[in-house]
C-alpha cells in the first residue's frame, strides 16, 4: 500500500543549550507542497536536519513514506532530494565532475534529466562550483536534487537571496514536479509571499514549537485581521484571538475565524484578509521588533 | 477556458475559480461534455495550491456544474432545469442592471424605479 504521508513527525525533541525543539508533530500528505515558516532561529533548519538525520533526535518518530528515517536511512535518503542553504558540494570541482561523482550514489539517477535541467537553467557545467553566483548555485543544487528521481524534495530556504524572477521560476518547477501525484515538497522559507499561493499546507514554528499546521485555505481564507479600537477588539471571543498589536492609530487582532469576527464586530471595525507576513508578525506578539 | 485570479480580491481563490467557471458554463463558453483541465494542471497553470483547486472542483461538482469520472477527469455536466433557470435569471439581471444604469444617468431614484417596475409587472400579469 502506498503510504498516505510523505512525511510524518511525531513528538520530535532536540535540545541545545538555550534552544529546544519541543514535541514537534506535523504531517505532509503525499502529493502536496508543505511550507515551513517561522522567525529566524525558530527551529526550521533544525527540523530539516533531523529529517535528514544529520543530527540525532532525542525523542519522537520521523517517517518518510512510512519508513523510519534512521533504520531505513539509505532508502529514505535515496528518495529525498535535498536543497540546503549550505550544500555539500566541492568548491574546486567543476559541476560536471560533481554530477558524475554524486550521481553514482543514486540508483534512480538520470543523466538525461540532469542535462535537460542544466540547459534550462543555463548552468556552466565546466565551471568550478565556487565560481557560480548564488542563484546558479541554487539552480545546480535543484538540478542535482531533481535528477535522482526523488519523491520528496526538501529545501531549506531555497529562495533566500534570489531575485523574484528566479523565485517565480522555482515555484513553477515545484508545481510542475507535483503533476506527478507521487511527488511532494517541503520547503522552509521566511519569504512568505512565495508560499501564499502555491503551498498546500503551512506549518508555523516559533521558539521550537509548532504553533499550527493548516491548509493554505484554512489559514488564508479562514483567518482574518480585525482592525479597530481597543474596545471592539476586547469584545472579541478570546478563543478566536491569536495575536494582538497596538498601532499608532488603532489595534489589530489576528483571529482564527474571519466570518465569526465579521458577525461580531459588524461595521464597528474593519475585518481584512490576512497575509502570511501578518500572521507571523501578529503571532510574534506585542513589542517584538517594535519600532 | 479563462481564469484570472486577483490577489487583491476579498474573495477566496477557490471562490474566484468557481465563479468564473460557472459564468463560462452559463454563458455557453464551456459546453456540455467539455473536459476541464486536471486539478494538478490547473494548479500549476494558476500557480496555486492543489488543495485550493480541488476545493473549487468539489464545489462545482456539488452544484452540478461538472461531473468527475474516476480516472478520466472532470467534464462540464449536462445542464439541468435549475441551471437553465439560473442562466435566465442572469439574463434578466443583466437587463435590469442596464435599466438601472440608464435611470441613474437621468437621476431617477430607487423609489421611482421600483414604482415603474411594479406597474410593469402588473401590466404583464
Coordinates of C-alpha atoms in Angstrom, one line a residue:
Chain A
X1 CA 0.0 0.0 0.0
X2 CA 1.3 3.5 -0.8
X3 CA 1.7 5.5 2.4
X4 CA -0.7 8.4 2.9
X5 CA 2.0 10.7 4.2
X6 CA 5.3 11.8 2.5
X7 CA 6.4 13.0 5.9
X8 CA 5.3 12.4 9.5
X9 CA 6.9 13.9 12.6
X10 CA 5.5 12.8 16.0
X11 CA 6.7 14.2 19.3
X12 CA 10.2 15.0 18.0
X13 CA 12.5 16.5 20.5
X14 CA 16.0 18.0 20.3
X15 CA 17.7 20.1 22.9
X16 CA 20.6 22.6 22.5
X17 CA 21.9 24.9 25.2
X18 CA 19.5 27.8 25.1
X19 CA 17.2 26.3 22.5
X20 CA 14.9 23.3 22.3
X21 CA 12.5 21.7 19.8
X22 CA 9.6 20.6 22.0
X23 CA 7.4 17.7 20.8
X24 CA 7.3 18.7 17.2
X25 CA 4.5 16.9 15.3
X26 CA 3.2 17.6 11.9
X27 CA 2.5 15.7 8.7
X28 CA 2.7 16.4 4.9
X29 CA 0.3 14.3 2.8
X30 CA 1.8 12.7 -0.3
X31 CA 1.3 14.8 -3.4
X32 CA 1.4 18.2 -1.8
X33 CA 3.6 21.2 -1.1
X34 CA 4.3 22.0 2.5
X35 CA 5.7 25.2 3.7
X36 CA 7.6 25.6 7.0
X37 CA 7.6 29.2 8.2
X38 CA 8.7 30.9 11.3
X39 CA 11.0 33.7 12.5
X40 CA 14.8 33.3 12.3
X41 CA 16.0 30.9 15.0
X42 CA 12.6 29.2 15.5
X43 CA 13.9 25.8 14.6
X44 CA 13.1 25.4 10.9
X45 CA 16.6 24.3 9.9
X46 CA 16.9 22.0 13.0
X47 CA 13.7 20.2 11.9
X48 CA 15.1 19.7 8.4
X49 CA 18.4 18.5 9.7
X50 CA 16.5 16.0 11.9
X51 CA 14.5 14.7 9.0
X52 CA 17.8 14.3 7.0
X53 CA 19.3 12.6 10.1
X54 CA 22.2 15.0 10.0
X55 CA 21.6 15.4 13.8
X56 CA 20.1 12.9 16.2
X57 CA 16.7 13.4 17.7
X58 CA 16.3 12.7 21.4
X59 CA 12.8 11.5 21.2
X60 CA 9.9 11.0 18.8
X61 CA 9.3 9.5 15.5
X62 CA 10.2 10.6 12.0
X63 CA 8.8 8.7 9.0
X64 CA 9.4 9.4 5.3
X65 CA 6.9 7.5 3.1
X66 CA 6.1 5.4 6.2
X67 CA 9.8 4.4 6.7
X68 CA 11.8 5.3 9.8
X69 CA 14.4 7.9 8.7
X70 CA 17.1 6.2 10.8
X71 CA 16.6 2.4 10.4
X72 CA 15.8 2.9 6.7
X73 CA 18.2 5.8 6.2
X74 CA 19.7 4.6 2.9
X75 CA 16.3 4.1 1.2
X76 CA 14.8 7.2 2.7
X77 CA 17.7 9.4 1.5
X78 CA 17.6 8.0 -2.0
X79 CA 14.0 9.1 -2.2
X80 CA 14.7 12.6 -0.9
X81 CA 16.1 15.5 -3.0
X82 CA 17.8 17.9 -0.6
X83 CA 18.4 21.5 -1.3
X84 CA 20.2 23.0 1.6
X85 CA 21.4 26.6 2.1
X86 CA 24.9 25.3 2.7
X87 CA 25.0 22.5 0.2
X88 CA 27.6 19.7 0.3
X89 CA 29.3 20.4 -3.0
X90 CA 33.1 20.7 -3.6
X91 CA 34.2 24.3 -4.2
X92 CA 37.1 23.4 -6.5
X93 CA 35.4 20.9 -8.8
X94 CA 33.5 21.5 -11.9
X95 CA 29.8 21.0 -11.9
X96 CA 30.1 18.1 -14.4
X97 CA 32.6 16.2 -12.3
X98 CA 30.3 16.6 -9.3
X99 CA 27.4 15.3 -11.3
X100 CA 29.5 12.2 -12.2
X101 CA 30.7 11.6 -8.6
X102 CA 27.4 12.3 -6.8
X103 CA 25.1 10.7 -9.4
X104 CA 26.7 7.4 -8.8
X105 CA 25.2 7.2 -5.3
X106 CA 21.7 7.2 -6.6
X107 CA 20.0 4.1 -8.1
X108 CA 17.5 6.2 -10.0
X109 CA 19.9 8.9 -11.2
X110 CA 19.2 10.2 -14.7
X111 CA 21.9 12.0 -16.7
X112 CA 19.3 12.9 -19.2
X113 CA 17.2 14.8 -16.7
X114 CA 20.3 16.5 -15.3
X115 CA 21.4 17.7 -18.8
X116 CA 18.0 18.9 -19.7
X117 CA 17.7 20.9 -16.4
X118 CA 21.3 22.2 -16.9
X119 CA 20.4 23.5 -20.3
X120 CA 17.1 25.1 -19.0
X121 CA 19.0 26.7 -16.0
X122 CA 21.9 27.7 -18.3
X123 CA 24.4 26.1 -15.9
X124 CA 28.1 26.3 -16.9
X125 CA 29.0 22.7 -16.4
X126 CA 32.7 23.2 -17.0
X127 CA 33.0 25.9 -14.3
X128 CA 34.0 25.3 -10.7
X129 CA 31.3 25.4 -8.1
X130 CA 32.8 28.3 -6.2
X131 CA 32.8 30.5 -9.4
X132 CA 29.0 30.3 -9.5
X133 CA 26.6 33.1 -8.5
X134 CA 24.3 32.4 -5.6
X135 CA 21.4 31.9 -7.9
X136 CA 23.4 29.5 -10.1
X137 CA 24.4 27.5 -7.0
X138 CA 20.8 27.1 -6.1
X139 CA 19.9 26.1 -9.6
X140 CA 22.7 23.5 -9.6
X141 CA 21.5 22.1 -6.2
X142 CA 18.0 21.9 -7.6
X143 CA 19.1 20.2 -10.8
X144 CA 21.0 17.6 -8.8
X145 CA 18.0 17.1 -6.5
X146 CA 15.6 16.7 -9.3
X147 CA 17.9 14.3 -11.3
X148 CA 17.9 11.4 -8.9
X149 CA 14.2 10.7 -9.1
X150 CA 13.4 11.9 -5.6
X151 CA 9.8 11.6 -4.4
X152 CA 10.2 14.2 -1.7
X153 CA 12.0 17.4 -2.3
X154 CA 13.2 19.1 0.9
X155 CA 14.5 22.6 0.6
X156 CA 15.9 24.8 3.3
X157 CA 15.4 28.5 2.5
X158 CA 15.8 27.8 -1.3
X159 CA 14.6 31.3 -2.2
X160 CA 16.7 33.3 0.2
X161 CA 18.9 35.8 -1.7
X162 CA 17.3 35.1 -5.0
X163 CA 15.6 37.6 -7.3
X164 CA 11.8 37.5 -7.9
X165 CA 12.2 36.1 -11.4
X166 CA 14.1 33.1 -10.3
X167 CA 11.9 32.6 -7.2
X168 CA 8.9 32.5 -9.6
X169 CA 10.7 30.0 -11.8
X170 CA 11.5 27.8 -8.8
X171 CA 7.8 27.8 -7.7
X172 CA 6.8 26.8 -11.3
X173 CA 9.3 24.0 -11.1
X174 CA 7.7 22.8 -7.9
X175 CA 4.2 22.7 -9.3
X176 CA 5.5 21.1 -12.4
X177 CA 7.0 18.3 -10.2
X178 CA 3.7 17.9 -8.5
X179 CA 2.0 17.0 -11.7
X180 CA 3.1 13.5 -10.6
X181 CA 0.8 12.8 -7.6
X182 CA 3.5 10.7 -6.0
X183 CA 5.8 13.7 -5.5
X184 CA 5.9 16.0 -2.5
X185 CA 7.8 19.1 -1.5
X186 CA 8.7 20.5 1.9
X187 CA 10.3 23.9 2.0
X188 CA 11.2 26.3 4.7
X189 CA 11.3 30.0 4.0
X190 CA 10.9 33.3 5.6
X191 CA 9.9 34.9 2.3
X192 CA 6.2 34.2 2.9
X193 CA 4.9 35.6 -0.4
X194 CA 6.5 32.5 -2.0
X195 CA 4.1 30.3 -0.1
X196 CA 1.0 32.3 -0.1
X197 CA -0.5 30.8 -3.2
X198 CA 1.3 27.5 -4.0
X199 CA 1.7 25.9 -0.6
X200 CA -1.0 23.3 0.2
X201 CA -0.1 23.0 3.9
X202 CA 1.5 25.7 6.0
X203 CA 3.3 24.8 9.2
X204 CA 4.3 27.6 11.5
X205 CA 7.0 27.1 14.1
X206 CA 8.0 29.6 16.8
X207 CA 10.5 29.1 19.6
X208 CA 10.9 25.4 18.8
X209 CA 7.2 24.6 18.9
X210 CA 4.7 24.1 16.2
X211 CA 2.1 26.8 16.5
X212 CA -0.2 25.4 13.8
X213 CA -0.2 23.3 10.7
X214 CA -3.1 24.2 8.5
X215 CA -4.0 24.0 4.8
X216 CA -3.4 27.2 2.9
X217 CA -7.2 27.8 2.6
X218 CA -8.0 27.1 6.2
X219 CA -5.4 29.7 7.2
X220 CA -5.6 32.4 4.5
X221 CA -9.3 32.2 3.7
X222 CA -10.4 31.3 7.3
X223 CA -8.3 33.6 9.5
X224 CA -8.5 37.4 9.3
X225 CA -7.2 40.6 10.8
X226 CA -9.6 42.8 12.8
X227 CA -8.7 46.5 12.8
X228 CA -10.5 48.7 15.2
X229 CA -10.3 50.5 18.5
X230 CA -9.3 48.8 21.8
X231 CA -12.9 48.4 23.0
X232 CA -14.1 46.5 19.9
X233 CA -11.0 44.3 20.0
X234 CA -11.6 43.5 23.6
X235 CA -15.1 42.3 22.9
X236 CA -13.8 39.6 20.5
X237 CA -14.2 36.0 21.7
X238 CA -10.7 35.4 23.3
X239 CA -10.7 31.8 21.9
X240 CA -10.5 33.3 18.4
X241 CA -7.8 35.8 19.0
X242 CA -4.4 34.6 18.1
X243 CA -2.4 37.8 18.5
X244 CA -2.9 41.5 19.1
X245 CA -0.8 44.5 18.2
X246 CA -1.3 48.1 19.2
X247 CA -0.6 50.6 16.4
X248 CA -0.5 54.4 16.5
X249 CA -4.0 54.7 15.1
X250 CA -5.8 51.6 16.4
X251 CA -5.5 48.0 17.4
X252 CA -5.0 44.9 15.1
X253 CA -6.1 41.4 16.2
X254 CA -5.4 38.2 14.3
X255 CA -8.5 35.9 14.6
X256 CA -8.9 32.3 13.5
X257 CA -12.4 32.8 12.2
X258 CA -12.9 35.8 10.0
X259 CA -16.6 35.1 9.5
X260 CA -17.4 35.0 13.2
X261 CA -15.4 38.1 13.8
X262 CA -17.2 39.9 11.0
X263 CA -20.6 39.0 12.5
X264 CA -19.4 40.1 16.0
X265 CA -18.0 43.5 15.1
X266 CA -20.3 44.4 12.3
X267 CA -19.4 47.9 11.0
X268 CA -17.5 48.9 14.1
X269 CA -14.2 47.5 12.8
X270 CA -12.6 46.5 9.6
X271 CA -12.1 42.8 9.0
X272 CA -9.4 42.2 6.5
X273 CA -7.9 39.3 4.6
X274 CA -4.7 38.1 6.2
X275 CA -1.3 37.6 4.7
X276 CA 1.3 35.1 6.0
X277 CA 3.5 38.1 6.9
X278 CA 0.8 39.4 9.1
X279 CA 0.2 36.0 10.7
X280 CA 3.9 35.9 11.6
X281 CA 4.1 39.4 12.9
X282 CA 0.8 39.3 14.9
X283 CA 1.7 36.0 16.4
X284 CA 5.1 37.2 17.4
X285 CA 3.2 39.3 20.0
X286 CA 3.4 42.7 21.3
X287 CA 6.6 44.8 21.3
X288 CA 8.8 42.3 19.5
X289 CA 10.9 44.1 16.9
X290 CA 8.8 47.1 17.8
X291 CA 9.7 50.4 16.1
Chain B
X1 CA -11.3 28.4 -20.6
X2 CA -10.2 31.6 -19.0
X3 CA -9.5 32.1 -15.3
X4 CA -8.0 35.2 -13.7
X5 CA -7.1 35.2 -10.1
X6 CA -7.0 38.6 -8.3
X7 CA -4.8 38.5 -5.2
X8 CA -6.4 41.8 -4.1
X9 CA -9.9 40.3 -4.1
X10 CA -11.5 39.8 -0.8
X11 CA -13.0 36.5 -2.2
X12 CA -11.1 33.3 -1.6
X13 CA -9.2 31.9 -4.6
X14 CA -11.4 28.8 -4.8
X15 CA -14.5 31.0 -5.0
X16 CA -13.0 33.1 -7.8
X17 CA -12.4 29.9 -9.7
X18 CA -15.9 28.5 -9.1
X19 CA -17.5 31.8 -10.1
X20 CA -15.5 32.2 -13.3
X21 CA -16.0 28.6 -14.5
X22 CA -19.7 28.8 -13.7
X23 CA -20.0 32.1 -15.6
X24 CA -18.4 30.5 -18.6
X25 CA -20.7 27.5 -18.5
X26 CA -23.7 29.7 -18.1
X27 CA -22.6 32.0 -20.9
X28 CA -22.0 28.9 -23.1
X29 CA -18.3 29.4 -23.4
X30 CA -17.9 25.9 -21.9
X31 CA -20.3 23.4 -23.3
X32 CA -21.7 20.1 -22.1
X33 CA -19.2 17.3 -22.1
X34 CA -16.2 19.6 -22.5
X35 CA -13.2 18.4 -20.4
X36 CA -11.8 20.7 -17.8
X37 CA -8.0 20.6 -17.1
X38 CA -6.9 18.3 -14.4
X39 CA -6.8 19.6 -10.8
X40 CA -3.0 19.5 -10.8
X41 CA -2.6 21.0 -14.2
X42 CA -4.9 23.9 -13.3
X43 CA -3.0 24.4 -10.0
X44 CA 0.3 24.6 -12.0
X45 CA -1.1 27.0 -14.6
X46 CA -2.6 29.3 -12.0
X47 CA 0.4 28.8 -9.6
X48 CA -1.9 28.0 -6.7
X49 CA -2.3 25.2 -4.2
X50 CA -3.6 21.8 -5.4
X51 CA -5.9 21.8 -2.4
X52 CA -7.5 25.1 -3.4
X53 CA -8.1 23.8 -6.9
X54 CA -9.6 20.6 -5.6
X55 CA -11.9 22.5 -3.4
X56 CA -13.1 24.6 -6.4
X57 CA -13.8 21.5 -8.4
X58 CA -15.6 19.8 -5.5
X59 CA -17.8 22.8 -5.2
X60 CA -18.6 22.9 -8.9
X61 CA -19.4 19.2 -8.8
X62 CA -21.6 19.6 -5.7
X63 CA -23.6 22.3 -7.5
X64 CA -24.0 20.1 -10.5
X65 CA -21.9 22.2 -13.0
X66 CA -19.4 19.4 -13.6
X67 CA -19.1 15.7 -13.3
X68 CA -15.9 13.9 -12.3
X69 CA -15.3 10.5 -13.9
X70 CA -12.7 8.5 -11.9
X71 CA -9.6 8.0 -13.9
X72 CA -10.9 10.1 -16.8
X73 CA -11.2 13.6 -15.5
X74 CA -13.7 16.4 -15.0
X75 CA -16.3 17.4 -17.6
X76 CA -19.0 20.1 -17.9
X77 CA -22.2 18.5 -16.8
X78 CA -25.5 18.3 -18.7
X79 CA -27.5 21.5 -18.0
X80 CA -30.4 20.8 -15.7
X81 CA -33.6 22.8 -15.2
X82 CA -32.4 24.7 -12.2
X83 CA -29.3 25.5 -14.2
X84 CA -31.2 26.9 -17.1
X85 CA -33.3 28.9 -14.6
X86 CA -30.1 30.4 -13.2
X87 CA -29.0 31.2 -16.7
X88 CA -32.2 33.0 -17.5
X89 CA -32.2 34.8 -14.2
X90 CA -28.8 36.1 -15.1
X91 CA -30.1 37.4 -18.4
X92 CA -32.9 39.2 -16.5
X93 CA -30.5 40.6 -14.0
X94 CA -28.3 42.0 -16.8
X95 CA -31.2 43.7 -18.4
X96 CA -32.4 45.2 -15.1
X97 CA -28.8 46.4 -14.5
X98 CA -28.9 48.2 -17.8
X99 CA -32.2 49.8 -16.9
X100 CA -30.9 50.9 -13.5
X101 CA -27.8 52.4 -15.1
X102 CA -30.0 54.3 -17.6
X103 CA -32.3 55.5 -14.8
X104 CA -29.3 56.7 -12.7
X105 CA -28.0 58.7 -15.6
X106 CA -31.2 60.8 -15.6
X107 CA -31.3 61.0 -11.8
X108 CA -34.2 58.6 -11.3
X109 CA -34.3 57.4 -7.7
X110 CA -34.9 53.9 -6.3
X111 CA -38.5 54.6 -5.3
X112 CA -39.4 55.9 -8.7
X113 CA -37.7 53.0 -10.4
X114 CA -39.4 50.5 -8.1
X115 CA -42.8 52.0 -8.9
X116 CA -42.2 51.7 -12.6
X117 CA -41.1 48.1 -12.1
X118 CA -44.3 47.4 -10.1
X119 CA -46.5 48.9 -12.8
X120 CA -44.7 46.9 -15.5
X121 CA -45.2 43.7 -13.5
X122 CA -48.9 44.4 -13.0
X123 CA -49.3 45.2 -16.7
X124 CA -47.6 41.9 -17.7
X125 CA -49.7 39.6 -15.4

